[in-house]
GROMACS .gro file of N, CA and C in nm:
model
  447
    1MET      N    1   8.553  10.921  10.312
    1MET     CA    2   8.469  10.833  10.255
    1MET      C    3   8.481  10.685  10.319
    2MET      N    4   8.584  10.634  10.336
    2MET     CA    5   8.607  10.492  10.388
    2MET      C    6   8.522  10.519  10.546
    3ILE      N    7   8.589  10.628  10.611
    3ILE     CA    8   8.526  10.628  10.736
    3ILE      C    9   8.364  10.621  10.749
    4ALA      N   10   8.297  10.710  10.661
    4ALA     CA   11   8.178  10.716  10.651
    4ALA      C   12   8.110  10.583  10.638
    5SER      N   13   8.179  10.501  10.535
    5SER     CA   14   8.103  10.368  10.487
    5SER      C   15   8.155  10.251  10.552
    6HIS      N   16   8.251  10.251  10.593
    6HIS     CA   17   8.344  10.148  10.714
    6HIS      C   18   8.370  10.175  10.829
    7GLY      N   19   8.372  10.292  10.872
    7GLY     CA   20   8.379  10.314  10.998
    7GLY      C   21   8.541  10.373  11.023
    8ALA      N   22   8.564  10.382  11.136
    8ALA     CA   23   8.689  10.462  11.165
    8ALA      C   24   8.836  10.318  11.161
    9ALA      N   25   8.777  10.207  11.220
    9ALA     CA   26   8.871  10.108  11.220
    9ALA      C   27   8.895  10.062  11.106
   10ALA      N   28   8.818  10.090  11.007
   10ALA     CA   29   8.873  10.021  10.849
   10ALA      C   30   8.962  10.138  10.807
   11TYR      N   31   8.983  10.275  10.864
   11TYR     CA   32   9.058  10.374  10.793
   11TYR      C   33   9.203  10.363  10.844
   12ALA      N   34   9.205  10.298  10.984
   12ALA     CA   35   9.334  10.293  11.041
   12ALA      C   36   9.435  10.232  10.982
   13PRO      N   37   9.402  10.099  10.905
   13PRO     CA   38   9.540  10.044  10.824
   13PRO      C   39   9.613  10.143  10.732
   14TYR      N   40   9.497  10.197  10.641
   14TYR     CA   41   9.549  10.273  10.544
   14TYR      C   42   9.633  10.421  10.569
   15ALA      N   43   9.568  10.489  10.720
   15ALA     CA   44   9.648  10.571  10.763
   15ALA      C   45   9.766  10.559  10.805
   16LEU      N   46   9.790  10.438  10.860
   16LEU     CA   47   9.929  10.392  10.951
   16LEU      C   48   9.998  10.384  10.819
   17THR      N   49   9.969  10.306  10.710
   17THR     CA   50  10.026  10.250  10.596
   17THR      C   51  10.093  10.397  10.525
   18PHE      N   52  10.015  10.486  10.530
   18PHE     CA   53  10.041  10.624  10.452
   18PHE      C   54  10.129  10.685  10.523
   19ASP      N   55  10.079  10.689  10.646
   19ASP     CA   56  10.189  10.790  10.737
   19ASP      C   57  10.336  10.742  10.747
   20LEU      N   58  10.360  10.612  10.772
   20LEU     CA   59  10.478  10.560  10.780
   20LEU      C   60  10.562  10.578  10.650
   21LEU      N   61  10.489  10.527  10.496
   21LEU     CA   62  10.569  10.574  10.410
   21LEU      C   63  10.594  10.716  10.365
   22PHE      N   64  10.496  10.800  10.392
   22PHE     CA   65  10.488  10.925  10.338
   22PHE      C   66  10.598  11.029  10.437
   23ARG      N   67  10.628  10.993  10.566
   23ARG     CA   68  10.737  11.049  10.642
   23ARG      C   69  10.870  10.998  10.550
   24VAL      N   70  10.890  10.917  10.515
   24VAL     CA   71  11.014  10.872  10.437
   24VAL      C   72  11.052  10.951  10.331
   25ILE      N   73  10.938  10.960  10.272
   25ILE     CA   74  10.912  11.047  10.116
   25ILE      C   75  10.945  11.188  10.165
   26ALA      N   76  10.877  11.216  10.264
   26ALA     CA   77  10.879  11.375  10.297
   26ALA      C   78  11.020  11.413  10.334
   27VAL      N   79  11.105  11.330  10.382
   27VAL     CA   80  11.243  11.351  10.423
   27VAL      C   81  11.348  11.356  10.285
   28MET      N   82  11.324  11.238  10.237
   28MET     CA   83  11.421  11.209  10.127
   28MET      C   84  11.396  11.283   9.981
   29GLY      N   85  11.270  11.335   9.974
   29GLY     CA   86  11.222  11.385   9.844
   29GLY      C   87  11.287  11.530   9.857
   30PRO      N   88  11.250  11.591   9.943
   30PRO     CA   89  11.311  11.746   9.958
   30PRO      C   90  11.446  11.763   9.973
   31ALA      N   91  11.506  11.636  10.041
   31ALA     CA   92  11.659  11.658  10.043
   31ALA      C   93  11.721  11.632   9.907
   32VAL      N   94  11.667  11.553   9.805
   32VAL     CA   95  11.721  11.536   9.697
   32VAL      C   96  11.688  11.648   9.609
   33ASP      N   97  11.599  11.686   9.622
   33ASP     CA   98  11.528  11.822   9.515
   33ASP      C   99  11.598  11.932   9.588
   34LEU      N  100  11.638  11.982   9.702
   34LEU     CA  101  11.675  12.067   9.747
   34LEU      C  102  11.838  12.091   9.718
   35ALA      N  103  11.901  11.947   9.680
   35ALA     CA  104  12.039  11.982   9.635
   35ALA      C  105  12.040  11.971   9.473
   36LEU      N  106  11.947  11.923   9.414
   36LEU     CA  107  11.931  11.913   9.253
   36LEU      C  108  11.856  12.063   9.193
   37PHE      N  109  11.779  12.109   9.259
   37PHE     CA  110  11.701  12.260   9.202
   37PHE      C  111  11.805  12.383   9.168
   38PRO      N  112  11.887  12.421   9.273
   38PRO     CA  113  11.972  12.527   9.248
   38PRO      C  114  12.073  12.496   9.123
   39VAL      N  115  12.111  12.376   9.121
   39VAL     CA  116  12.207  12.318   8.966
   39VAL      C  117  12.101  12.368   8.850
   40THR      N  118  11.967  12.341   8.855
   40THR     CA  119  11.901  12.359   8.764
   40THR      C  120  11.879  12.537   8.754
   41LEU      N  121  11.867  12.581   8.843
   41LEU     CA  122  11.869  12.731   8.836
   41LEU      C  123  11.985  12.809   8.770
   42ALA      N  124  12.116  12.726   8.825
   42ALA     CA  125  12.232  12.792   8.767
   42ALA      C  126  12.245  12.739   8.599
   43ALA      N  127  12.221  12.638   8.568
   43ALA     CA  128  12.212  12.622   8.441
   43ALA      C  129  12.117  12.714   8.374
   44LEU      N  130  11.996  12.755   8.394
   44LEU     CA  131  11.910  12.849   8.304
   44LEU      C  132  11.973  12.962   8.338
   45ALA      N  133  12.041  13.018   8.417
   45ALA     CA  134  12.118  13.142   8.443
   45ALA      C  135  12.251  13.137   8.335
   46THR      N  136  12.317  13.023   8.333
   46THR     CA  137  12.459  13.031   8.244
   46THR      C  138  12.442  12.994   8.124
   47GLY      N  139  12.353  12.859   8.085
   47GLY     CA  140  12.334  12.829   7.952
   47GLY      C  141  12.194  12.829   7.889
   48GLY      N  142  12.092  12.909   7.964
   48GLY     CA  143  11.966  12.927   7.925
   48GLY      C  144  11.876  12.808   7.927
   49ARG      N  145  11.754  12.800   7.854
   49ARG     CA  146  11.664  12.695   7.845
   49ARG      C  147  11.713  12.552   7.824
   50THR      N  148  11.811  12.544   7.709
   50THR     CA  149  11.847  12.458   7.666
   50THR      C  150  11.945  12.361   7.780
   51ALA      N  151  11.997  12.425   7.851
   51ALA     CA  152  12.072  12.402   7.960
   51ALA      C  153  11.993  12.343   8.106
   52ALA      N  154  11.885  12.439   8.106
   52ALA     CA  155  11.775  12.392   8.197
   52ALA      C  156  11.729  12.290   8.177
   53ARG      N  157  11.683  12.250   8.051
   53ARG     CA  158  11.606  12.152   8.037
   53ARG      C  159  11.690  12.017   8.038
   54ALA      N  160  11.827  12.030   8.003
   54ALA     CA  161  11.909  11.898   8.013
   54ALA      C  162  11.902  11.880   8.174
   55SER      N  163  11.948  11.969   8.269
   55SER     CA  164  11.972  11.968   8.411
   55SER      C  165  11.801  11.890   8.444
   56LEU      N  166  11.702  11.949   8.426
   56LEU     CA  167  11.571  11.899   8.459
   56LEU      C  168  11.565  11.760   8.432
   57SER      N  169  11.594  11.710   8.326
   57SER     CA  170  11.570  11.578   8.275
   57SER      C  171  11.669  11.502   8.355
   58ARG      N  172  11.794  11.535   8.398
   58ARG     CA  173  11.902  11.471   8.493
   58ARG      C  174  11.829  11.463   8.643
   59ASN      N  175  11.766  11.579   8.678
   59ASN     CA  176  11.716  11.570   8.798
   59ASN      C  177  11.584  11.491   8.812
   60GLY      N  178  11.516  11.481   8.720
   60GLY     CA  179  11.388  11.381   8.706
   60GLY      C  180  11.452  11.243   8.745
   61ALA      N  181  11.541  11.210   8.664
   61ALA     CA  182  11.617  11.066   8.676
   61ALA      C  183  11.670  11.030   8.794
   62ILE      N  184  11.736  11.137   8.848
   62ILE     CA  185  11.809  11.126   8.971
   62ILE      C  186  11.701  11.076   9.085
   63ILE      N  187  11.597  11.178   9.094
   63ILE     CA  188  11.494  11.151   9.159
   63ILE      C  189  11.426  11.051   9.168
   64VAL      N  190  11.378  10.993   9.052
   64VAL     CA  191  11.310  10.850   9.019
   64VAL      C  192  11.425  10.733   9.071
   65ALA      N  193  11.546  10.751   9.032
   65ALA     CA  194  11.655  10.641   9.065
   65ALA      C  195  11.661  10.648   9.245
   66THR      N  196  11.642  10.763   9.299
   66THR     CA  197  11.644  10.756   9.460
   66THR      C  198  11.521  10.710   9.514
   67LEU      N  199  11.409  10.756   9.481
   67LEU     CA  200  11.293  10.703   9.524
   67LEU      C  201  11.239  10.565   9.481
   68ALA      N  202  11.243  10.531   9.369
   68ALA     CA  203  11.182  10.412   9.318
   68ALA      C  204  11.218  10.307   9.423
   69PRO      N  205  11.355  10.283   9.425
   69PRO     CA  206  11.388  10.183   9.514
   69PRO      C  207  11.323  10.192   9.627
   70LEU      N  208  11.339  10.286   9.705
   70LEU     CA  209  11.298  10.320   9.843
   70LEU      C  210  11.137  10.259   9.824
   71LEU      N  211  11.054  10.308   9.751
   71LEU     CA  212  10.928  10.252   9.745
   71LEU      C  213  10.912  10.124   9.731
   72LEU      N  214  10.970  10.047   9.612
   72LEU     CA  215  10.971   9.938   9.603
   72LEU      C  216  11.008   9.845   9.685
   73GLY      N  217  11.129   9.890   9.778
   73GLY     CA  218  11.162   9.822   9.879
   73GLY      C  219  11.080   9.802  10.001
   74PHE      N  220  11.016   9.919  10.025
   74PHE     CA  221  10.882   9.923  10.128
   74PHE      C  222  10.788   9.818  10.109
   75TRP      N  223  10.767   9.809   9.965
   75TRP     CA  224  10.629   9.755   9.914
   75TRP      C  225  10.704   9.566   9.943
   76LEU      N  226  10.796   9.564   9.928
   76LEU     CA  227  10.859   9.413   9.961
   76LEU      C  228  10.867   9.379  10.097
   77VAL      N  229  10.922   9.494  10.166
   77VAL     CA  230  10.907   9.408  10.292
   77VAL      C  231  10.831   9.468  10.369
   78ALA      N  232  10.704   9.515  10.356
   78ALA     CA  233  10.600   9.532  10.415
   78ALA      C  234  10.563   9.386  10.524
   79PRO      N  235  10.568   9.276  10.469
   79PRO     CA  236  10.521   9.181  10.535
   79PRO      C  237  10.593   9.167  10.647
   80GLY      N  238  10.729   9.183  10.631
   80GLY     CA  239  10.807   9.186  10.767
   80GLY      C  240  10.817   9.308  10.827
   81ILE      N  241  10.779   9.416  10.808
   81ILE     CA  242  10.762   9.535  10.871
   81ILE      C  243  10.620   9.487  10.991
   82GLY      N  244  10.548   9.467  10.884
   82GLY     CA  245  10.420   9.436  10.961
   82GLY      C  246  10.430   9.315  11.057
   83GLN      N  247  10.507   9.217  11.065
   83GLN     CA  248  10.537   9.121  11.166
   83GLN      C  249  10.627   9.200  11.283
   84ALA      N  250  10.672   9.270  11.238
   84ALA     CA  251  10.776   9.334  11.347
   84ALA      C  252  10.718   9.425  11.405
   85VAL      N  253  10.655   9.543  11.369
   85VAL     CA  254  10.613   9.650  11.450
   85VAL      C  255  10.465   9.680  11.437
   86ILE      N  256  10.373   9.623  11.353
   86ILE     CA  257  10.242   9.663  11.357
   86ILE      C  258  10.168   9.568  11.421
   87GLY      N  259  10.066   9.602  11.503
   87GLY     CA  260   9.996   9.513  11.590
   87GLY      C  261   9.899   9.420  11.505
   88PRO      N  262   9.864   9.318  11.561
   88PRO     CA  263   9.796   9.227  11.467
   88PRO      C  264   9.673   9.247  11.426
   89ASP      N  265   9.587   9.362  11.477
   89ASP     CA  266   9.449   9.394  11.429
   89ASP      C  267   9.461   9.470  11.297
   90PHE      N  268   9.608   9.537  11.291
   90PHE     CA  269   9.609   9.639  11.159
   90PHE      C  270   9.721   9.562  11.058
   91ARG      N  271   9.774   9.445  11.091
   91ARG     CA  272   9.861   9.381  11.030
   91ARG      C  273   9.830   9.356  10.864
   92GLU      N  274   9.731   9.265  10.866
   92GLU     CA  275   9.676   9.227  10.723
   92GLU      C  276   9.629   9.343  10.650
   93GLY      N  277   9.589   9.457  10.689
   93GLY     CA  278   9.556   9.571  10.615
   93GLY      C  279   9.675   9.655  10.590
   94PHE      N  280   9.763   9.657  10.665
   94PHE     CA  281   9.875   9.712  10.638
   94PHE      C  282   9.954   9.654  10.520
   95VAL      N  283   9.966   9.502  10.516
   95VAL     CA  284  10.042   9.469  10.411
   95VAL      C  285   9.982   9.447  10.270
   96ALA      N  286   9.826   9.464  10.309
   96ALA     CA  287   9.729   9.446  10.168
   96ALA      C  288   9.764   9.588  10.087
   97LEU      N  289   9.738   9.684  10.179
   97LEU     CA  290   9.753   9.821  10.140
   97LEU      C  291   9.887   9.865  10.071
   98SER      N  292   9.989   9.785  10.116
   98SER     CA  293  10.136   9.863  10.124
   98SER      C  294  10.156   9.899   9.963
   99GLY      N  295  10.138   9.825   9.875
   99GLY     CA  296  10.160   9.820   9.738
   99GLY      C  297  10.073   9.941   9.721
  100TRP      N  298   9.971   9.965   9.710
  100TRP     CA  299   9.867  10.071   9.674
  100TRP      C  300   9.929  10.189   9.750
  101VAL      N  301   9.936  10.196   9.848
  101VAL     CA  302  10.028  10.336   9.935
  101VAL      C  303  10.147  10.358   9.854
  102ALA      N  304  10.248  10.295   9.849
  102ALA     CA  305  10.357  10.299   9.758
  102ALA      C  306  10.339  10.348   9.632
  103LEU      N  307  10.258  10.302   9.565
  103LEU     CA  308  10.219  10.370   9.446
  103LEU      C  309  10.163  10.509   9.435
  104HIS      N  310  10.065  10.533   9.543
  104HIS     CA  311  10.045  10.646   9.578
  104HIS      C  312  10.116  10.766   9.609
  105CYS      N  313  10.218  10.722   9.688
  105CYS     CA  314  10.349  10.814   9.713
  105CYS      C  315  10.433  10.825   9.598
  106ALA      N  316  10.453  10.728   9.510
  106ALA     CA  317  10.518  10.745   9.417
  106ALA      C  318  10.483  10.845   9.283
  107ILE      N  319  10.351  10.853   9.301
  107ILE     CA  320  10.273  10.973   9.225
  107ILE      C  321  10.297  11.086   9.287
  108LEU      N  322  10.276  11.109   9.407
  108LEU     CA  323  10.277  11.232   9.486
  108LEU      C  324  10.431  11.292   9.434
  109ALA      N  325  10.524  11.173   9.468
  109ALA     CA  326  10.682  11.212   9.482
  109ALA      C  327  10.733  11.290   9.322
  110VAL      N  328  10.650  11.211   9.255
  110VAL     CA  329  10.688  11.254   9.093
  110VAL      C  330  10.607  11.394   9.070
  111GLN      N  331  10.501  11.424   9.099
  111GLN     CA  332  10.413  11.544   9.084
  111GLN      C  333  10.530  11.646   9.156
  112GLN      N  334  10.550  11.637   9.287
  112GLN     CA  335  10.584  11.717   9.380
  112GLN      C  336  10.787  11.779   9.339
  113PHE      N  337  10.834  11.641   9.290
  113PHE     CA  338  10.978  11.655   9.289
  113PHE      C  339  11.028  11.655   9.151
  114VAL      N  340  10.944  11.615   9.001
  114VAL     CA  341  10.966  11.616   8.898
  114VAL      C  342  10.912  11.688   8.820
  115LEU      N  343  10.755  11.695   8.845
  115LEU     CA  344  10.677  11.773   8.745
  115LEU      C  345  10.685  11.938   8.783
  116ASN      N  346  10.676  11.957   8.911
  116ASN     CA  347  10.669  12.075   8.977
  116ASN      C  348  10.814  12.171   8.952
  117GLN      N  349  10.926  12.123   8.909
  117GLN     CA  350  11.025  12.213   8.909
  117GLN      C  351  11.038  12.268   8.765
  118PRO      N  352  10.994  12.241   8.669
  118PRO     CA  353  10.990  12.329   8.530
  118PRO      C  354  10.885  12.434   8.549
  119LEU      N  355  10.779  12.391   8.630
  119LEU     CA  356  10.674  12.514   8.656
  119LEU      C  357  10.718  12.596   8.707
  120PHE      N  358  10.787  12.593   8.840
  120PHE     CA  359  10.847  12.701   8.899
  120PHE      C  360  10.954  12.785   8.847
  121ILE      N  361  11.022  12.711   8.757
  121ILE     CA  362  11.102  12.783   8.679
  121ILE      C  363  11.046  12.898   8.588
  122VAL      N  364  10.944  12.821   8.510
  122VAL     CA  365  10.869  12.940   8.411
  122VAL      C  366  10.770  13.028   8.500
  123GLU      N  367  10.778  13.002   8.611
  123GLU     CA  368  10.665  13.092   8.705
  123GLU      C  369  10.533  13.082   8.659
  124ARG      N  370  10.503  12.955   8.647
  124ARG     CA  371  10.363  12.902   8.619
  124ARG      C  372  10.308  12.809   8.711
  125THR      N  373  10.299  12.850   8.834
  125THR     CA  374  10.239  12.755   8.955
  125THR      C  375  10.115  12.732   8.945
  126ASP      N  376  10.031  12.810   8.842
  126ASP     CA  377   9.886  12.804   8.854
  126ASP      C  378   9.856  12.653   8.771
  127VAL      N  379   9.954  12.629   8.702
  127VAL     CA  380   9.952  12.478   8.634
  127VAL      C  381   9.960  12.384   8.730
  128SER      N  382  10.040  12.389   8.803
  128SER     CA  383  10.036  12.322   8.922
  128SER      C  384   9.916  12.302   9.024
  129VAL      N  385   9.859  12.407   9.038
  129VAL     CA  386   9.737  12.411   9.121
  129VAL      C  387   9.633  12.334   9.060
  130TRP      N  388   9.623  12.347   8.908
  130TRP     CA  389   9.502  12.274   8.852
  130TRP      C  390   9.566  12.107   8.824
  131CYS      N  391   9.663  12.079   8.814
  131CYS     CA  392   9.693  11.942   8.835
  131CYS      C  393   9.669  11.903   8.972
  132VAL      N  394   9.678  11.956   9.069
  132VAL     CA  395   9.651  11.896   9.179
  132VAL      C  396   9.498  11.877   9.213
  133ALA      N  397   9.439  11.993   9.165
  133ALA     CA  398   9.288  11.982   9.156
  133ALA      C  399   9.224  11.851   9.077
  134ALA      N  400   9.283  11.860   8.962
  134ALA     CA  401   9.247  11.735   8.883
  134ALA      C  402   9.263  11.600   8.952
  135GLY      N  403   9.408  11.578   8.992
  135GLY     CA  404   9.448  11.462   9.076
  135GLY      C  405   9.318  11.412   9.201
  136SER      N  406   9.271  11.549   9.249
  136SER     CA  407   9.217  11.526   9.382
  136SER      C  408   9.062  11.475   9.339
  137ALA      N  409   9.052  11.531   9.225
  137ALA     CA  410   8.894  11.489   9.169
  137ALA      C  411   8.917  11.333   9.113
  138VAL      N  412   9.032  11.306   9.064
  138VAL     CA  413   9.034  11.168   9.018
  138VAL      C  414   9.052  11.064   9.151
  139ALA      N  415   9.131  11.119   9.263
  139ALA     CA  416   9.126  11.051   9.375
  139ALA      C  417   8.992  11.002   9.435
  140VAL      N  418   8.908  11.108   9.451
  140VAL     CA  419   8.790  11.089   9.517
  140VAL      C  420   8.696  10.998   9.410
  141GLY      N  421   8.708  11.010   9.274
  141GLY     CA  422   8.645  10.914   9.210
  141GLY      C  423   8.676  10.790   9.208
  142CYS      N  424   8.810  10.766   9.218
  142CYS     CA  425   8.856  10.623   9.233
  142CYS      C  426   8.814  10.568   9.379
  143GLY      N  427   8.781  10.673   9.473
  143GLY     CA  428   8.768  10.649   9.599
  143GLY      C  429   8.632  10.574   9.603
  144PHE      N  430   8.528  10.626   9.537
  144PHE     CA  431   8.395  10.579   9.516
  144PHE      C  432   8.373  10.429   9.449
  145LEU      N  433   8.463  10.446   9.354
  145LEU     CA  434   8.481  10.318   9.256
  145LEU      C  435   8.555  10.182   9.332
  146LEU      N  436   8.669  10.232   9.401
  146LEU     CA  437   8.739  10.122   9.426
  146LEU      C  438   8.732  10.083   9.585
  147LEU      N  439   8.642  10.159   9.669
  147LEU     CA  440   8.615  10.102   9.819
  147LEU      C  441   8.521   9.983   9.809
  148PRO      N  442   8.563   9.896   9.869
  148PRO     CA  443   8.480   9.784   9.888
  148PRO      C  444   8.325   9.808   9.944
  149ALA      N  445   8.250   9.751   9.916
  149ALA     CA  446   8.101   9.754   9.975
  149ALA      C  447   8.103   9.708  10.093
   0.00000   0.00000   0.00000
């Protein structure tokens, strides 16, 4: 949508910001998730649903406690990153979008590493697909509403 309405140059700061932050989340999130999810499966096998729920609650707290400072830190140091490594043509857009991209990555991380775990345990991945579809529809709607004219 943005490329169609503003051209490829307007999309570049978003793509740069998202790619930089998402790569970090794509490494940290699965690392934490892969360490925690087997613990939940073991809790389910030995202690039943009550133990699995408790484990899922701890997992969610650990994942948020790990990723939230990372995302907040990115947003806080974005001006410095922009000065140090981003070209002058993209710097202003990078800094301006860093908060929105951090929020976007936070929502993606919660969906992927917190909300999906219970669905995988109860083997209801169809719910996850519907959530992603609904989120995509909201994202497209927000794109139409929030893209500057």
